[in-house]
Coordinates of C-alpha atoms in Angstrom, one line a residue:
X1 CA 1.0 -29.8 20.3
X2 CA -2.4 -28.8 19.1
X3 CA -2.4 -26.5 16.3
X4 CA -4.2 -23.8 17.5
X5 CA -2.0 -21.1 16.5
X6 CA -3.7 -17.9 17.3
X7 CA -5.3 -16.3 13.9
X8 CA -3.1 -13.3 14.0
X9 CA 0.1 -14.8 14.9
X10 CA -0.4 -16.5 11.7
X11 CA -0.9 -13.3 9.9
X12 CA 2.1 -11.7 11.5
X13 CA 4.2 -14.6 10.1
X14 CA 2.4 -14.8 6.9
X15 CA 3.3 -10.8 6.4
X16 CA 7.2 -11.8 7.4
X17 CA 6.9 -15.3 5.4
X18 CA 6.6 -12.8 2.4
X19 CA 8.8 -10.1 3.4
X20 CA 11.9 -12.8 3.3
X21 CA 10.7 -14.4 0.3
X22 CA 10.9 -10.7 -1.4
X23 CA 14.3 -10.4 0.2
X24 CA 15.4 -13.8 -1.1
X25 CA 14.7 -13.1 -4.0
X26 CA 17.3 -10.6 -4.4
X27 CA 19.7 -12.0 -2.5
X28 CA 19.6 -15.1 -5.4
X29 CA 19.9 -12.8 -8.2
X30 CA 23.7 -13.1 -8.1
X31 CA 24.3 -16.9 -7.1
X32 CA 21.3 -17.7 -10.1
X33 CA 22.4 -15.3 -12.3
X34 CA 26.0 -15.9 -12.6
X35 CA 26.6 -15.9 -16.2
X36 CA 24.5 -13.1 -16.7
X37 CA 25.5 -10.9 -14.5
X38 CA 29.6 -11.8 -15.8
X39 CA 28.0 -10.5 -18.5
X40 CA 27.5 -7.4 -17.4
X41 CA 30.9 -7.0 -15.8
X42 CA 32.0 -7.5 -19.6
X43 CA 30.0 -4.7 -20.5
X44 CA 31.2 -2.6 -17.2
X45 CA 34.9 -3.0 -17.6
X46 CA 34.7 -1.9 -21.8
X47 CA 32.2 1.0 -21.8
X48 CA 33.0 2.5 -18.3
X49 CA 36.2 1.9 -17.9
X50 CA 38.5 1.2 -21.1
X51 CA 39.6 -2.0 -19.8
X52 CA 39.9 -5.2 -21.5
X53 CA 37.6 -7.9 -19.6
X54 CA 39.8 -10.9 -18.5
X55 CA 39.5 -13.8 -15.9
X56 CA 41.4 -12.0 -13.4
X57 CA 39.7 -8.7 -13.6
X58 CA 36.5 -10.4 -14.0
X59 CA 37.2 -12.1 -11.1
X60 CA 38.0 -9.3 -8.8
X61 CA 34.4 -7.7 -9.6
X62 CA 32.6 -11.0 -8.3
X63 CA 34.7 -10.8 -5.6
X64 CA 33.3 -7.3 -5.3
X65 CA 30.2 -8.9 -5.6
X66 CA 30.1 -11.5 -3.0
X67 CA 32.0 -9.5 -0.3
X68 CA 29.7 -5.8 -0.1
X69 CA 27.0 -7.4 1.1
X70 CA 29.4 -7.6 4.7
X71 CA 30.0 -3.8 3.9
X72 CA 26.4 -3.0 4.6
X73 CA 26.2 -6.1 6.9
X74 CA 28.6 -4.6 9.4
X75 CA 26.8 -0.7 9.5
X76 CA 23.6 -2.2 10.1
X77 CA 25.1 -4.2 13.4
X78 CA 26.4 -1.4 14.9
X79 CA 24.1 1.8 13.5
X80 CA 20.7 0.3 12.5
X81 CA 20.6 -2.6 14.6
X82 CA 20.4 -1.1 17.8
X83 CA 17.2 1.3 16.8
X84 CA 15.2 -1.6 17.7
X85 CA 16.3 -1.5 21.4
X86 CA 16.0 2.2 21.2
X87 CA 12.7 2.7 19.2
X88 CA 10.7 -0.2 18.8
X89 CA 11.0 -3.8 16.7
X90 CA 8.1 -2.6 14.5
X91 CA 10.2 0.4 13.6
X92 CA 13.5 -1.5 12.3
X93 CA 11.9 -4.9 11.3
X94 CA 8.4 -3.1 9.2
X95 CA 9.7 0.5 8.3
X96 CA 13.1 -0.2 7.6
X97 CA 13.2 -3.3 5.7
X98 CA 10.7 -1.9 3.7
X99 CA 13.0 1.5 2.8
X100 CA 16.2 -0.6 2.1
X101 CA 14.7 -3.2 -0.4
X102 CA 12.8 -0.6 -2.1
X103 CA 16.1 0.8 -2.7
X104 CA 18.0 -1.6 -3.2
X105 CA 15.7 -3.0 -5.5
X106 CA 15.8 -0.2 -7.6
X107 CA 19.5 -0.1 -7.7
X108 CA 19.3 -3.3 -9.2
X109 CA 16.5 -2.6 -11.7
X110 CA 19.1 0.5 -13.1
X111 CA 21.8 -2.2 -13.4
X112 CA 20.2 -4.4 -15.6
X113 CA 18.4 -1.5 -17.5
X114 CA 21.4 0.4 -18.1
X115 CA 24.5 -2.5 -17.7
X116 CA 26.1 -0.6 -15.0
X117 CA 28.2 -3.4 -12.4
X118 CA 28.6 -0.2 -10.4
X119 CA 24.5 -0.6 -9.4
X120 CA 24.3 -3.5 -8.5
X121 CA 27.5 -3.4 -6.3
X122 CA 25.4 -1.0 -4.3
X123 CA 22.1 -2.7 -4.3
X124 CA 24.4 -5.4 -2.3
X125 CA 25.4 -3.0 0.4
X126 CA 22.3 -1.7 0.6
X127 CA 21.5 -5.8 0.7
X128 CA 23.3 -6.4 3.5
X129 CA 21.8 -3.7 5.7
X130 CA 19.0 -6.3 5.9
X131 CA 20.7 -9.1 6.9
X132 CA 21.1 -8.4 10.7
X133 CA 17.5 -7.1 10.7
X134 CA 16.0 -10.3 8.6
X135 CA 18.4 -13.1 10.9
X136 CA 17.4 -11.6 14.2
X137 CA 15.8 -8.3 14.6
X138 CA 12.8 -10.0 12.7
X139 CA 13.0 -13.2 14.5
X140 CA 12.8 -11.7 17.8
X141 CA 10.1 -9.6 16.8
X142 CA 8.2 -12.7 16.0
X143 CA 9.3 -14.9 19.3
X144 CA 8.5 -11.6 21.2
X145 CA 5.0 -11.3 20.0
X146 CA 4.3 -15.5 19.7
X147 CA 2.8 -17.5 23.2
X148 CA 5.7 -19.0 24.5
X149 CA 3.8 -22.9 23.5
X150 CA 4.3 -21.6 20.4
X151 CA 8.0 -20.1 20.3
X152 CA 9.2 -22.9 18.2
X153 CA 6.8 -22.7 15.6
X154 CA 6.9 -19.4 15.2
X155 CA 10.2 -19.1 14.9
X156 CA 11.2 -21.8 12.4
X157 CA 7.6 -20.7 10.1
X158 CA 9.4 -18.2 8.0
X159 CA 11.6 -20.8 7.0
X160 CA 9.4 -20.9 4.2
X161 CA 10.7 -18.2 2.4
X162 CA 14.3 -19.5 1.7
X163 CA 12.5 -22.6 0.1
X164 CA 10.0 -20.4 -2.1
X165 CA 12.1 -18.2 -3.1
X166 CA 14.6 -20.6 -4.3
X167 CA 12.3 -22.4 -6.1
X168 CA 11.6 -19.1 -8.1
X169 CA 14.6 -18.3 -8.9
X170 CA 15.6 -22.0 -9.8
X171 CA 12.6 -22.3 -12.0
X172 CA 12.3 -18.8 -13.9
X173 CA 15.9 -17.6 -12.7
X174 CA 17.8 -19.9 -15.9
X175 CA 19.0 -18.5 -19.5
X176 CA 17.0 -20.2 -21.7
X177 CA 13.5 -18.1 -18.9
X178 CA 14.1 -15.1 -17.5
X179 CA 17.7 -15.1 -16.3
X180 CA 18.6 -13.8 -20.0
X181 CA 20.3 -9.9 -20.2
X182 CA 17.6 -8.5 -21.4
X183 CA 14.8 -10.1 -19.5
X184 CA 16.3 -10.2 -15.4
X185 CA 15.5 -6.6 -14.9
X186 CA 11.9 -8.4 -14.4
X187 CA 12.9 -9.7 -10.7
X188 CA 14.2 -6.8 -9.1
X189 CA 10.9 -4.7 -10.6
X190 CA 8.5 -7.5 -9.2
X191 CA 10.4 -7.0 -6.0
X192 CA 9.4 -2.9 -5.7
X193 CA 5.4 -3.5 -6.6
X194 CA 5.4 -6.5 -3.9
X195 CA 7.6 -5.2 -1.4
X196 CA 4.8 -1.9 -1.6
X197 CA 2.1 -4.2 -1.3
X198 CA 3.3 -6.2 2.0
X199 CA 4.6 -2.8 3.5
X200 CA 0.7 -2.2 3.3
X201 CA 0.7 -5.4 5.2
X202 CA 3.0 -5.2 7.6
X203 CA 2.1 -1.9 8.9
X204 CA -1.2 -3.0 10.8
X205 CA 0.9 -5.0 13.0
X206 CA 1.1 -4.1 17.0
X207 CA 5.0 -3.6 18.4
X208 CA 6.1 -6.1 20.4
X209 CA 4.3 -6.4 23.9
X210 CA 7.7 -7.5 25.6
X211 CA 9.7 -4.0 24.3
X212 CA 6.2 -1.9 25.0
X213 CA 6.5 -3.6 29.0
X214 CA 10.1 -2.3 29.0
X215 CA 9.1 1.5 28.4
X216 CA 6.5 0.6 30.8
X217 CA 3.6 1.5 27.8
X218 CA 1.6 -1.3 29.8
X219 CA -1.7 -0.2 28.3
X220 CA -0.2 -0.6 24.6
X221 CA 1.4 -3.9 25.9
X222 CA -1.8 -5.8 27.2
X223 CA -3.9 -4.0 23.7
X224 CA -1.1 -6.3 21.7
X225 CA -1.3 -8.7 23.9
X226 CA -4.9 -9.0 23.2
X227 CA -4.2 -8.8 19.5
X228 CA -1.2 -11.3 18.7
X229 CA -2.9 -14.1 21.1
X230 CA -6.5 -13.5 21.3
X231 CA -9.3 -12.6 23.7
X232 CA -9.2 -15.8 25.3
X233 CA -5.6 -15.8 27.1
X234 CA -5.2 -15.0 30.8
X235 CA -3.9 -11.0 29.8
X236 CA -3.3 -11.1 34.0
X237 CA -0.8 -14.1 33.4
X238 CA 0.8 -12.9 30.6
X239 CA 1.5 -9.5 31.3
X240 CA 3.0 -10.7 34.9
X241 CA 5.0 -13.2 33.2
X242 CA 6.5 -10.1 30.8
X243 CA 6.7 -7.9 33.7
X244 CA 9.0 -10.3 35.8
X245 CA 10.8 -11.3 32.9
X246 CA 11.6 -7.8 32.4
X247 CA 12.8 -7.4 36.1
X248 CA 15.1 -10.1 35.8
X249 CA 18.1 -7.1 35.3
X250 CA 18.1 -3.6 36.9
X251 CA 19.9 -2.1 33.6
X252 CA 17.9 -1.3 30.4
X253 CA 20.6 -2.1 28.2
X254 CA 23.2 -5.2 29.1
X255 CA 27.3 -4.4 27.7
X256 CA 29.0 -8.1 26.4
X257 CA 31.2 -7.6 29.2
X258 CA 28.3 -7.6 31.7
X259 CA 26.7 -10.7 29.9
X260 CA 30.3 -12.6 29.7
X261 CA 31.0 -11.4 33.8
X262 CA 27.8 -12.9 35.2
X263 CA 27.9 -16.5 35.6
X264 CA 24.3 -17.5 34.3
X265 CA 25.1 -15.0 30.9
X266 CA 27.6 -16.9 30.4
X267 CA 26.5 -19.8 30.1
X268 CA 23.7 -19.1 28.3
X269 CA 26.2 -17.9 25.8
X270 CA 28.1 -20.5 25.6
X271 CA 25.3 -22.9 25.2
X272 CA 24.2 -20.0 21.9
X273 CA 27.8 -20.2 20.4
X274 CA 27.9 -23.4 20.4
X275 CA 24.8 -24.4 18.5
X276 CA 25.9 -21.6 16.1
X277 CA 29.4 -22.8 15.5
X278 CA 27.7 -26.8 15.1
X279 CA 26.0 -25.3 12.8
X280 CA 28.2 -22.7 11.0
X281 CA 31.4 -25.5 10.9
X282 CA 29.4 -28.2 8.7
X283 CA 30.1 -26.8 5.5
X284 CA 26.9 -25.5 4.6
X285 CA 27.7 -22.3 3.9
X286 CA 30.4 -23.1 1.5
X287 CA 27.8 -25.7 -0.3
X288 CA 25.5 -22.3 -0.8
X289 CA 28.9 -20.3 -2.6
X290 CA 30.4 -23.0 -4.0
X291 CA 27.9 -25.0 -5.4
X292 CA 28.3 -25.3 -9.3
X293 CA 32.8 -25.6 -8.3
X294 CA 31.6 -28.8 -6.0
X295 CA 29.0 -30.5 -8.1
X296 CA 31.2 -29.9 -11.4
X297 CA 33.9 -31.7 -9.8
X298 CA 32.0 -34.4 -8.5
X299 CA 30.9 -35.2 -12.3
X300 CA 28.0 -33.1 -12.9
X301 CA 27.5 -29.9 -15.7
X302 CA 26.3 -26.5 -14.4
X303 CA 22.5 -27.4 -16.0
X304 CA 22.3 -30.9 -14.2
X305 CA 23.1 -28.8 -11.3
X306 CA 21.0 -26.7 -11.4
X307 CA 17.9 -29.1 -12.1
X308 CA 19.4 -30.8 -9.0
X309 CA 19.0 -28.1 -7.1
X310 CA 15.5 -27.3 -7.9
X311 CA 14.0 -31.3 -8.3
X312 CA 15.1 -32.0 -4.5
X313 CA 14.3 -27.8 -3.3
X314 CA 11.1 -29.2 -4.7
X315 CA 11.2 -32.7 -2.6
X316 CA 12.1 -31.4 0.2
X317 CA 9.7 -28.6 0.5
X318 CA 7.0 -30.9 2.1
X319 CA 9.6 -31.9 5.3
X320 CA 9.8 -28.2 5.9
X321 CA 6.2 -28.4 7.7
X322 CA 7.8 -31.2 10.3
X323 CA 10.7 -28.7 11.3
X324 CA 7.7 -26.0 12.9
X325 CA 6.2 -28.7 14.2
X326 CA 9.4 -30.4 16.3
X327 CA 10.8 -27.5 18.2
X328 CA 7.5 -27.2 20.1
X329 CA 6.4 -30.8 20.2
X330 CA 9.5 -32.6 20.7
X331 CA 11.3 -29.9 22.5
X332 CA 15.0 -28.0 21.8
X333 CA 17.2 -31.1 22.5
X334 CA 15.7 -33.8 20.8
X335 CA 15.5 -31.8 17.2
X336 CA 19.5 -30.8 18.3
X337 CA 19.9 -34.4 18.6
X338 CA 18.4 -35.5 15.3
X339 CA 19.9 -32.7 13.8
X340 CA 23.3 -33.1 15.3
X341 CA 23.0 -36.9 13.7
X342 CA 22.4 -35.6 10.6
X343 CA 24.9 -33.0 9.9
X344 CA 27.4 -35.0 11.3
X345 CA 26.8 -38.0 8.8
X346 CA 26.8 -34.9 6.0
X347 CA 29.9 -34.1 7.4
X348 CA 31.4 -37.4 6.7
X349 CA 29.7 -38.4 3.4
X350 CA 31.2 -34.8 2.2
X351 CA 35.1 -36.1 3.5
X352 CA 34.2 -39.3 2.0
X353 CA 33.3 -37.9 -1.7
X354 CA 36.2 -35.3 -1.3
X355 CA 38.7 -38.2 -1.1
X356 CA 37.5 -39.9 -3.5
X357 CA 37.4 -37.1 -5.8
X358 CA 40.2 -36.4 -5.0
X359 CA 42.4 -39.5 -5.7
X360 CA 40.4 -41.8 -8.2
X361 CA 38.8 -38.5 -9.7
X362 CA 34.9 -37.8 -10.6
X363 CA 32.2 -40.5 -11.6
X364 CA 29.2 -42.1 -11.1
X365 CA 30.1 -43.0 -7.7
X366 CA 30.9 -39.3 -6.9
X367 CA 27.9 -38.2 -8.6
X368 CA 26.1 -40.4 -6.3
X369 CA 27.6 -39.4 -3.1
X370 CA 27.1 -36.1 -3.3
X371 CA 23.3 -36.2 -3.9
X372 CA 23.3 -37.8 -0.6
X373 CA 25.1 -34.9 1.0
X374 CA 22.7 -32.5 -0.7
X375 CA 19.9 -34.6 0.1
X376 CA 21.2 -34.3 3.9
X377 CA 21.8 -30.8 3.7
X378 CA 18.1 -30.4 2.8
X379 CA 16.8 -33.0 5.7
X380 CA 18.8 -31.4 8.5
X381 CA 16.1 -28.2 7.5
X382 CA 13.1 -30.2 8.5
X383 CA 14.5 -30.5 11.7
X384 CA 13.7 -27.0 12.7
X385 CA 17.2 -26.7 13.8
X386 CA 18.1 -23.3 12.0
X387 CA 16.0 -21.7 14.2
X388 CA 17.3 -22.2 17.9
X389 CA 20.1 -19.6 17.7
X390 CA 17.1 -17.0 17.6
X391 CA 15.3 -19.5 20.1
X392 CA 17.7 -19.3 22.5
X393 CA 18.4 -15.6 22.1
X394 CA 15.1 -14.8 23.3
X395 CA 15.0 -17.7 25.6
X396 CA 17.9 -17.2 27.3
X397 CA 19.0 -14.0 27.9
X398 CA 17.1 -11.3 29.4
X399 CA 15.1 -8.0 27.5
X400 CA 18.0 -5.8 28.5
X401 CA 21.1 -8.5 26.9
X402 CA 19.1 -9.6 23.6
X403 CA 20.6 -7.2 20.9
X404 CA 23.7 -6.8 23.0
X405 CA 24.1 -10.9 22.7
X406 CA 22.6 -10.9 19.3
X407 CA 25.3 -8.1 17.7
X408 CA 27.9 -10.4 19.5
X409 CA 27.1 -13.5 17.5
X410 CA 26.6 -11.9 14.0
X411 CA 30.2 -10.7 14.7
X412 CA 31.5 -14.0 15.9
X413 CA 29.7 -15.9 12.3
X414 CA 31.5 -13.5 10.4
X415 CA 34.7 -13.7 12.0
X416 CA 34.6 -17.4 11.8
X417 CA 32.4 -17.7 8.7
X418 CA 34.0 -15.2 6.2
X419 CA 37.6 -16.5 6.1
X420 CA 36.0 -20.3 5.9
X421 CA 34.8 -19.3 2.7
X422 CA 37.6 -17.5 1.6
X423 CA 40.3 -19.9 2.3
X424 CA 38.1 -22.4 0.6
X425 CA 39.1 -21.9 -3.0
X426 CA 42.7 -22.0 -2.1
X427 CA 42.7 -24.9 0.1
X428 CA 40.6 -27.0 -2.1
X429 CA 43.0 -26.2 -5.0
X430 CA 46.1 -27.9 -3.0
X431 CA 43.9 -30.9 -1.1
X432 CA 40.4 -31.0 -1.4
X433 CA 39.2 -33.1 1.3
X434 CA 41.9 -31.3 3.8
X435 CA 39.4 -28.5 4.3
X436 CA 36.9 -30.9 5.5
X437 CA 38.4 -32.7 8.4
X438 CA 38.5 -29.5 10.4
X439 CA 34.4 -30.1 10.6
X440 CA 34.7 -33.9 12.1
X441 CA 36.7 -32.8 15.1
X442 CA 34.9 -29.2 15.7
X443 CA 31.5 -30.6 15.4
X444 CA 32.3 -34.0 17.8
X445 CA 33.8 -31.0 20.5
X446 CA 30.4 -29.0 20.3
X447 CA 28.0 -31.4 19.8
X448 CA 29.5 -33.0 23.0
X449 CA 29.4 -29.6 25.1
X450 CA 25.7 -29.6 24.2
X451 CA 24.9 -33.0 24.9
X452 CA 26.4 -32.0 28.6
X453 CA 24.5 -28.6 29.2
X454 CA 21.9 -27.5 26.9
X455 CA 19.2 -26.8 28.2
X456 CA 15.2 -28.0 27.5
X457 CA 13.1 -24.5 27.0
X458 CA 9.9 -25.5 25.0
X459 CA 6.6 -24.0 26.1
X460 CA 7.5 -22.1 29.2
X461 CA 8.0 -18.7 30.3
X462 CA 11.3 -17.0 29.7
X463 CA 11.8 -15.6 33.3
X464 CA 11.3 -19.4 34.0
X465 CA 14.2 -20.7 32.3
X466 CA 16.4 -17.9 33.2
X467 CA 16.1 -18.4 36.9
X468 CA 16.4 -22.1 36.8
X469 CA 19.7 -21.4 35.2
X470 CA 20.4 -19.1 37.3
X471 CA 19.9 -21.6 40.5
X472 CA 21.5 -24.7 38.3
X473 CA 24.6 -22.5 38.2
X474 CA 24.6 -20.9 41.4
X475 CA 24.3 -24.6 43.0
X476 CA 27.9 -25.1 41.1
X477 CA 29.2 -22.2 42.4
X478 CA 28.3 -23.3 45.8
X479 CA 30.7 -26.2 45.6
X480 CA 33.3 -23.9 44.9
X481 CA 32.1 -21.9 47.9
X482 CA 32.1 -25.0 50.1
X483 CA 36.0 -25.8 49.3
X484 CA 38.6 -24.7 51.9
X485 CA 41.2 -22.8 49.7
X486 CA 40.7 -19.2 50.1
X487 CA 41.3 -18.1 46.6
X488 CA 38.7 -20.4 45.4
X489 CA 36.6 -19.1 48.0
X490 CA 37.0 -15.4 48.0
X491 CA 36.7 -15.6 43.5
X492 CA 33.5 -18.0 44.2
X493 CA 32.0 -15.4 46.1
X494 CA 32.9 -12.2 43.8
X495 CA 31.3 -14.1 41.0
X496 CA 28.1 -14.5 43.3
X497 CA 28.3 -10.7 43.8
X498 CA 28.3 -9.8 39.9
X499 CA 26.0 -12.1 39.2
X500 CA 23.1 -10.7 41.6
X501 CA 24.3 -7.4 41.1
X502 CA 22.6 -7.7 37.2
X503 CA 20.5 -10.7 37.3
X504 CA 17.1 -10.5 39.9
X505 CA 16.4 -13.9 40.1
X506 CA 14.2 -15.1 42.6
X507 CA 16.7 -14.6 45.2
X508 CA 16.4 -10.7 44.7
X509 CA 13.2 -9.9 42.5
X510 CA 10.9 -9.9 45.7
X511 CA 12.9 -6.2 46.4
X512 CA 12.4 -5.0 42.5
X513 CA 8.8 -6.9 41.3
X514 CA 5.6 -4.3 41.9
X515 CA 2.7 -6.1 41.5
X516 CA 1.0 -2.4 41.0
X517 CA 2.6 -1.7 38.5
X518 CA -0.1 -4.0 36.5
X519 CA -3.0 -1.8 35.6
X520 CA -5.7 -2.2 37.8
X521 CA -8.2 -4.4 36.1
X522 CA -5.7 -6.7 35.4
X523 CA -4.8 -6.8 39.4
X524 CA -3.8 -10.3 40.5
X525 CA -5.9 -11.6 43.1

């Protein structure tokens, strides 16, 4: 892949690049801050409340904490979520980003000014109104927006921010810099004067041409098409390509059960979960929660852990670069595949340490084995990999299905995700390296489904993929056709029914595609 990168796909990504790094940084305030923030909890309980500050009650607040950031999670899925199908990406992923962490920002900043738990509590609802709009709505913006050469790299670019921002925090976020009581208040208030500044940004920014095609705002579409990849692209080619992508369904807005009845949905979808379930069961997201409990009882103190943290954040950094680059040079497989190698030799290292821990006990040995899972957990991120669920979302699936699909999978990480975490505590208390072997088998069945039917997407157009899906799976369904038992017959060709009923593949689009509806001077020849 040549880097040519249009200049102003580069802006749009430097604008989000910064946006997540702000968000970041307040997300880390809690994990960083720990001790601090029991702190105030101390402070809470006494002066608010009469109540004697003990482990149990102390615990219950970080429990708080940790869990009402799924509060605000859950509202946004269902109520903010879906203005960005309604009224616009630009609307949900510029405007309102940039209202909630101005406020939830502020929240913060009065809970460290005035020691009030209660604050901060809701600067993590008002936290987790973002989260559905940062993991997707923004990423489809971007992918929306991006030439489909460079998908991939847009996609995986804003990356950055995670690293950044944990370097910050890392660096600055410790007692003995900022992370003191009387000092923090200083990350939530640099939050408000940047979050103002790349609102200023962000607001220059043209909506997506793919949702302008959809309200059929063609002129808007091809003036940001123009903007996001330059004067020299075929605007003809383009504009066709998002035209027919958007005829690939009758509906304007796809119901799950519409995705899950048609056969091509389907599988798409099955292909999506199972990338994100790969991903989600490899214990990464208990090493983010948990990660002073599992370094401490591999051998290491809470301040070796944390220089851990930051000297290989700091290492790593550089791979992060590769990761944009693979998606789009390599293509989706081969990064799942190196990826898929990777977190599946975490997977085993972590079982390995675990048992070890847990019958000969901590040591040098331990200590050991554990940088190399955390020095895993870091490489599998240069692999780009974190990126494909959004990938695929917007590869995939059609206009119509994308938030529908997108809503289905937050809901499905949390389901699965949440009580993972949860249950972690407890399980690891009784047998330690029990919780892990539930990763070796799940990964081995997904990893195996994938291997089978994942399909290659890189550089081309997205009603592309989704017909040749649609004619890989319809070729299946003819052998069903072709069988002489009636009930196999007569349910093969009710699926065929519900699928073209939805999906205007190629065997139906030449009845829905209007070439006039292109503007004139953008008339195909």
């Amino acid at each position: 892949m040549t880097f040519s990168v249009p200049p102003n796909v580069l802006y749009m990504l430097f604008c989000f690049v910064l946006m997540d790094l702000i968000n970041t940084i307040t997300v880390l305030i809690f994990p960083t801050l720990a001790a601090t923030i029991n702190e105030m909890n101390n402070h809470t309980l006494k002066s608010h409340y009469g109540i004697q500050p003990t482990d149990a009650n102390i615990a219950i607040l970080n429990s708080m904490i940790t869990t009402s950031a799924t509060v605000g999670m859950v509202f946004s899925l269902f109520f903010i979520m879906p203005i960005a199908e309604t009224k616009g990406r630009k609307l949900a992923v510029t405007y309102f980003r940039f209202i909630i962490t101005l406020v939830c920002s502020f929240c913060q900043l009065l809970s460290a000014l005035t020691q009030a738990t209660e604050l901060f509590i809701l600067g993590q609802i008002l936290n987790g109104l973002q989260i559905p709009l940062r993991a997707f709505v923004t990423l489809m913006y971007i992918t929306e927006c991006a030439p489909d050469k460079y998908r991939g790299f847009a996609s995986s670019a804003v990356i950055f921010s995670d690293v950044i921002g944990q370097l910050i925090m890392f660096s600055v976020g410790s007692p003995s810099a900022l992370g003191k009581q009387n000092t923090w208040f200083i990350f939530p208030l640099v939050v408000i004067i940047s979050s103002i500044v790349n609102f200023g940004m962000a607001a220059r920014l043209p909506e997506s041409p793919k949702w302008l095609v959809r309200q059929n705002r063609l002129e808007e579409a091809t003036q940001a098409i123009e903007f996001y990849q330059g004067d020299s692209c075929n605007l003809n080619d383009v504009l066709t390509s998002y035209i027919k992508e958007k005829n690939l369904t009758q509906e304007d807005k796809i119901s799950f059960r519409q995705v899950w009845e048609n056969d091509t949905m389907r599988e798409a979808l099955k292909v999506l979960c199972s990338v994100s379930l790969f991903l989600i069961l490899d214990s990464g997201a208990v090493q983010g929660t948990y990660t002073v409990l599992l370094h401490t009882t591999a051998g290491y103190t809470v301040q070796e852990t944390m220089n851990i943290k930051l000297i290989l954040t700091i290492l790593f950094f550089p791979t992060r670069f590769i990761g944009t680059y693979l998606l789009d040079a390599l293509g989706r497989r081969p990064v799942m595949a190196i990826a898929g190698v990777i977190v599946y030799s975490k997977t085993w290292l972590m079982l390995i340490t675990q048992i070890i821990i847990y019958f000969v006990g901590p040591s040098l040995l331990t200590k050991i084995l554990y940088l190399g899972v955390e020095a895993l957990s870091n490489s599998t991120f240069a692999t780009g990999v974190a990126s494909l669920g959004i990938l695929f979302i917007s590869e995939l699936f059609p206009p119509s299905a994308r938030t529908t699909v997108a809503q289905a999978l937050i809901m499905v990480t949390m389901i699965i995700d949440l009580p993972l975490i949860a249950s972690f505590p407890i399980v690891y208390a009784i047998f330690g390296p029990g919780y892990f072997f539930i990763h070796i088998f799940t990964q081995v069945f997904f990893g195996t489904y994938l291997y089978r039917h994942m399909p290659e997407t890189k550089g081309r157009a997205v009603y592309d993929i989704i017909e040749a899906m649609d004619q890989d799976v319809a070729s299946r369904t003819a052998t069903f056709i072709e069988e002489k038992t009636p009930l196999i017959r007569k349910r093969s060709a009710t699926l065929a029914f519900k699928r073209n009923s939805i999906l205007n593949t190629s065997r139906t689009r030449a009845l829905s595609f209007d070439h006039r509806l292109i503007p004139s001077k953008f008339e195909i020849c």
